[in-house]
Every structure is written in C-alpha cells, then in structure tokens.
mmCIF file of C-alpha atoms and ligand atoms in Angstrom:
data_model
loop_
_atom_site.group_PDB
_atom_site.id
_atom_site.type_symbol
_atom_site.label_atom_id
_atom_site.label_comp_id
_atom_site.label_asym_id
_atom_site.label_seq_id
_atom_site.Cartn_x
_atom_site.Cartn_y
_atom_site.Cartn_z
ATOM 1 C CA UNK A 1 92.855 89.484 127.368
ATOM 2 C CA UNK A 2 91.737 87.222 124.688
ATOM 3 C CA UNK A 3 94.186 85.429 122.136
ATOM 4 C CA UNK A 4 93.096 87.576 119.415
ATOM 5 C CA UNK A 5 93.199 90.191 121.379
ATOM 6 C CA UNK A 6 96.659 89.114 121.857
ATOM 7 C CA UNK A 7 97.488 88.435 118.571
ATOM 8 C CA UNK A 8 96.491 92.029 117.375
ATOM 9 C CA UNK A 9 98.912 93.783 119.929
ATOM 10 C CA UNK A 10 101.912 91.133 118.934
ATOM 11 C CA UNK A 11 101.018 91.939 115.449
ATOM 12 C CA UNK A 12 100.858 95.723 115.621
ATOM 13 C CA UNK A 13 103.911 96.021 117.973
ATOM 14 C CA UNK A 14 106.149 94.228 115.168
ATOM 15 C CA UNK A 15 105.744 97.049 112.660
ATOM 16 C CA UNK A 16 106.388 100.559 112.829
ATOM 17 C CA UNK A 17 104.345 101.024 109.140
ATOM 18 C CA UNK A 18 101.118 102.714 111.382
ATOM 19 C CA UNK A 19 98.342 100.492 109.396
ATOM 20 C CA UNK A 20 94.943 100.837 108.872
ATOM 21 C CA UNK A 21 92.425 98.097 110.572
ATOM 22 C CA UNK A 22 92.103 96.598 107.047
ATOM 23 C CA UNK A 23 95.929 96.506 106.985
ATOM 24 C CA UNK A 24 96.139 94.656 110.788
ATOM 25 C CA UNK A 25 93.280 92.218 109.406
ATOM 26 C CA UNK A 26 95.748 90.868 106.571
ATOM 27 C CA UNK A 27 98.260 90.636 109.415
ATOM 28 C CA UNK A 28 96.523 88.760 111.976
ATOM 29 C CA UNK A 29 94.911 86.187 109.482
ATOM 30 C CA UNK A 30 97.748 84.883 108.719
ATOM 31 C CA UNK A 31 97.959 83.731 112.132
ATOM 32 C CA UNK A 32 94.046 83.497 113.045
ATOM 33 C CA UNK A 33 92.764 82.383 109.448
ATOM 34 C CA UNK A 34 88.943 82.766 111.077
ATOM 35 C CA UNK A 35 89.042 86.214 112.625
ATOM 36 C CA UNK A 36 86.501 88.378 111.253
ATOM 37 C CA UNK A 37 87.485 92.366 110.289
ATOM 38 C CA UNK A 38 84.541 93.511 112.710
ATOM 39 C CA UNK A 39 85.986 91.553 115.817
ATOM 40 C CA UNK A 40 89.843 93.060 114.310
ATOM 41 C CA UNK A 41 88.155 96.514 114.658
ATOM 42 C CA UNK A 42 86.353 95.869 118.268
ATOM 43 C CA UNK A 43 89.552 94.817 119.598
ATOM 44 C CA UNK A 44 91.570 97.704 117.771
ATOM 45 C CA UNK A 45 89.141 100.158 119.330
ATOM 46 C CA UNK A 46 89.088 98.330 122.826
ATOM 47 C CA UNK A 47 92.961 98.466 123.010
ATOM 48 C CA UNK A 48 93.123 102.474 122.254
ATOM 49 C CA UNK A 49 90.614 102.939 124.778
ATOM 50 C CA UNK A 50 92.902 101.179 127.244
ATOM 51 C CA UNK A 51 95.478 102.907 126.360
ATOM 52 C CA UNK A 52 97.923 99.896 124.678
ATOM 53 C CA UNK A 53 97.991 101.352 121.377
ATOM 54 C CA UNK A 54 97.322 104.872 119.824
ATOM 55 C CA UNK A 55 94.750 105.561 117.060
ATOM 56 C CA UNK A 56 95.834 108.186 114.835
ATOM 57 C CA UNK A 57 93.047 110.062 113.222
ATOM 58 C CA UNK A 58 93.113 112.908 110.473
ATOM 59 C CA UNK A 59 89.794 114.441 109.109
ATOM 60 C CA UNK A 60 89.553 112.845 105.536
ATOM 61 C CA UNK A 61 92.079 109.774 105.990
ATOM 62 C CA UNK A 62 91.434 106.233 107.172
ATOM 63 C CA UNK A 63 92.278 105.650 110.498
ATOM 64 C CA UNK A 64 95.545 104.539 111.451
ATOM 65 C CA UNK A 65 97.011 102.239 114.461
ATOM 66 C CA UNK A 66 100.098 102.777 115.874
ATOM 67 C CA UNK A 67 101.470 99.812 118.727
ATOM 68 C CA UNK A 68 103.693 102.459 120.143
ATOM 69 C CA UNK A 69 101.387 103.820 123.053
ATOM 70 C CA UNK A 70 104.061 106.166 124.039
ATOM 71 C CA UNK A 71 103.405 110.026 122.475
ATOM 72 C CA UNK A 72 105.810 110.905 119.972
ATOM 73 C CA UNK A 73 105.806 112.955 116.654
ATOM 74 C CA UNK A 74 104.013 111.624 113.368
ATOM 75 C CA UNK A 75 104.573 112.820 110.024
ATOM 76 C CA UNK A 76 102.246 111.743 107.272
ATOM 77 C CA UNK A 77 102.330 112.390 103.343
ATOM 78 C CA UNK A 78 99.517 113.870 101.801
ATOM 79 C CA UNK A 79 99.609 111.825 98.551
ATOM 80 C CA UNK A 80 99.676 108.336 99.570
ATOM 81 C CA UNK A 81 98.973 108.662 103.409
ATOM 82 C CA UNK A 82 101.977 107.013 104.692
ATOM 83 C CA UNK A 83 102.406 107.577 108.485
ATOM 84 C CA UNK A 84 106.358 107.800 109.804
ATOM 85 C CA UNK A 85 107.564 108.684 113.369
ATOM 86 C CA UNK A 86 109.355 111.575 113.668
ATOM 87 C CA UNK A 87 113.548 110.745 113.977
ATOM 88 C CA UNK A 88 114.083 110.172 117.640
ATOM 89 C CA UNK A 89 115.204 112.979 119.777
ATOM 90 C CA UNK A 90 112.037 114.898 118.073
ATOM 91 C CA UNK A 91 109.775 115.639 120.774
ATOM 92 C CA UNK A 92 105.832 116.205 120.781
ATOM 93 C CA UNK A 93 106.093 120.384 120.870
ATOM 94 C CA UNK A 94 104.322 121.800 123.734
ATOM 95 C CA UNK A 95 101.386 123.641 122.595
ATOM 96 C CA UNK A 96 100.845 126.850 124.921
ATOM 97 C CA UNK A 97 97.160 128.230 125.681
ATOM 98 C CA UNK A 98 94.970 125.120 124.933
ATOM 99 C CA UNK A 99 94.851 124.481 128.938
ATOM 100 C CA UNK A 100 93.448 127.602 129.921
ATOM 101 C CA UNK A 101 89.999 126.979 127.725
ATOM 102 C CA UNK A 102 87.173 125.898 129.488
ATOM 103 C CA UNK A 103 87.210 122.572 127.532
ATOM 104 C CA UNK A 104 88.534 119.570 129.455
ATOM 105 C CA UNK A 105 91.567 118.729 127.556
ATOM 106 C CA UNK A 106 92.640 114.889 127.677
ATOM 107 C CA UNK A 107 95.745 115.336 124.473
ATOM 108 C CA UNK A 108 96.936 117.695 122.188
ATOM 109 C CA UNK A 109 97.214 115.971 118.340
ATOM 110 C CA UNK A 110 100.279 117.101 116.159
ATOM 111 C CA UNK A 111 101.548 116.140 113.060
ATOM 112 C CA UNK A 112 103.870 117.122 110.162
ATOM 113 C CA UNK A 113 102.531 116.720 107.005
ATOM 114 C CA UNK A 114 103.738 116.735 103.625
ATOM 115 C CA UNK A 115 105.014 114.852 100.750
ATOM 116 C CA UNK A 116 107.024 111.379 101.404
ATOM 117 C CA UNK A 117 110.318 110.207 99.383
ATOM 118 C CA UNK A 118 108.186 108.019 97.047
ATOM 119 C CA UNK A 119 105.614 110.806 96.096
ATOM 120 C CA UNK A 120 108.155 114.107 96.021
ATOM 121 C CA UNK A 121 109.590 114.433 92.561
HETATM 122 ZN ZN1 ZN B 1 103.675 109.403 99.840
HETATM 123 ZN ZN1 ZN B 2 104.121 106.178 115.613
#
C-alpha cells in the first residue's frame, strides 16, 4: 500500500461523517499538502474495490465514502445529503426474493431516507 494510500484509510477511518471524495481531499491535504484530487479518487475507488472501505451511492447524490467496511444501516436526509449510521443494534434487513433472479447478486443496498435534525422544522 502506498502512504497516501495510507493516509486516505487513516483519514476516512477517523470520521464517521460518510464524506464525499472532495470532502477526504480537504482531509488528507492537510497531511499530504501535494496530493492531487484525481490520485484521492484512484485510491478511494481502489480501496472499495478491495473491499477496505464502502462507497455509498444514490442515483442523483455525490458519492459518499464510508471507512467502516463492515455492512450496516445508512440513513441519509434528502435536503442536505447528510449520511448517518443507523443506532447500533439496527441490522441490514434481509431482503427476501432478490436471490432467486437469474442476476448474479454480489449486495443488496438499503437505506432510510428522510429529513435530518438540522433540515426538519
Ligand atoms: Zn439535512
Ligand atoms: Zn456508515
């Protein structure tokens, strides 16, 4: 693994605020003032593939990195796009049926969605 490599998994494994590449850039230059974004997005797309972090996409949004590979629940507003995790003890629900297509299914993507504490009024 390289050190920027490196540096992007430290940096995304301190927070729990899911953030976009643009987001992780700001965090990692403090740290590696000469990183570029492209080589922050190559190495945030190298590290999903391998399974180190997850990459939480929604049609419409900006995608989102989370340094938590495990599965768990999401729950994201619809105003402002803030990602949470579920409270713990919330498990991923099992979704019946999608097996028994004759697609080859590698995951099954589930979030909440709805309006944060800073945008409900
Ligand atoms: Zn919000
Ligand atoms: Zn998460």
């Amino acid at each position: 693994m390289t050190k920027q490599r490196r540096v992007i998994l430290e940096e995304l494994r301190k927070v729990d605020t899911h953030p976009t590449a643009d987001r992780v850039y700001a965090m990692v230059r403090k740290r590696l003032p000469r990183i570029s974004l492209g080589t922050v997005y190559r190495n945030l797309e190298v590290l999903s593939e391998a399974g180190e972090i997850q990459k939480l996409e929604s049609a419409g949004t900006q995608k989102r990195f989370d340094g938590n590979a495990e599965p768990h629940l999401h729950i994201r507003c619809l105003v402002c796009g803030k990602v949470a995790d579920a409270p713990p003890g919330v498990d991923l629900p099992d979704v019946p049926g999608c097996h028994e297509s004759d697609f080859h299914i590698t995951g099954v993507r589930v979030e909440c969605v709805g309006y944060c504490p800073n945008c409900h009024n």
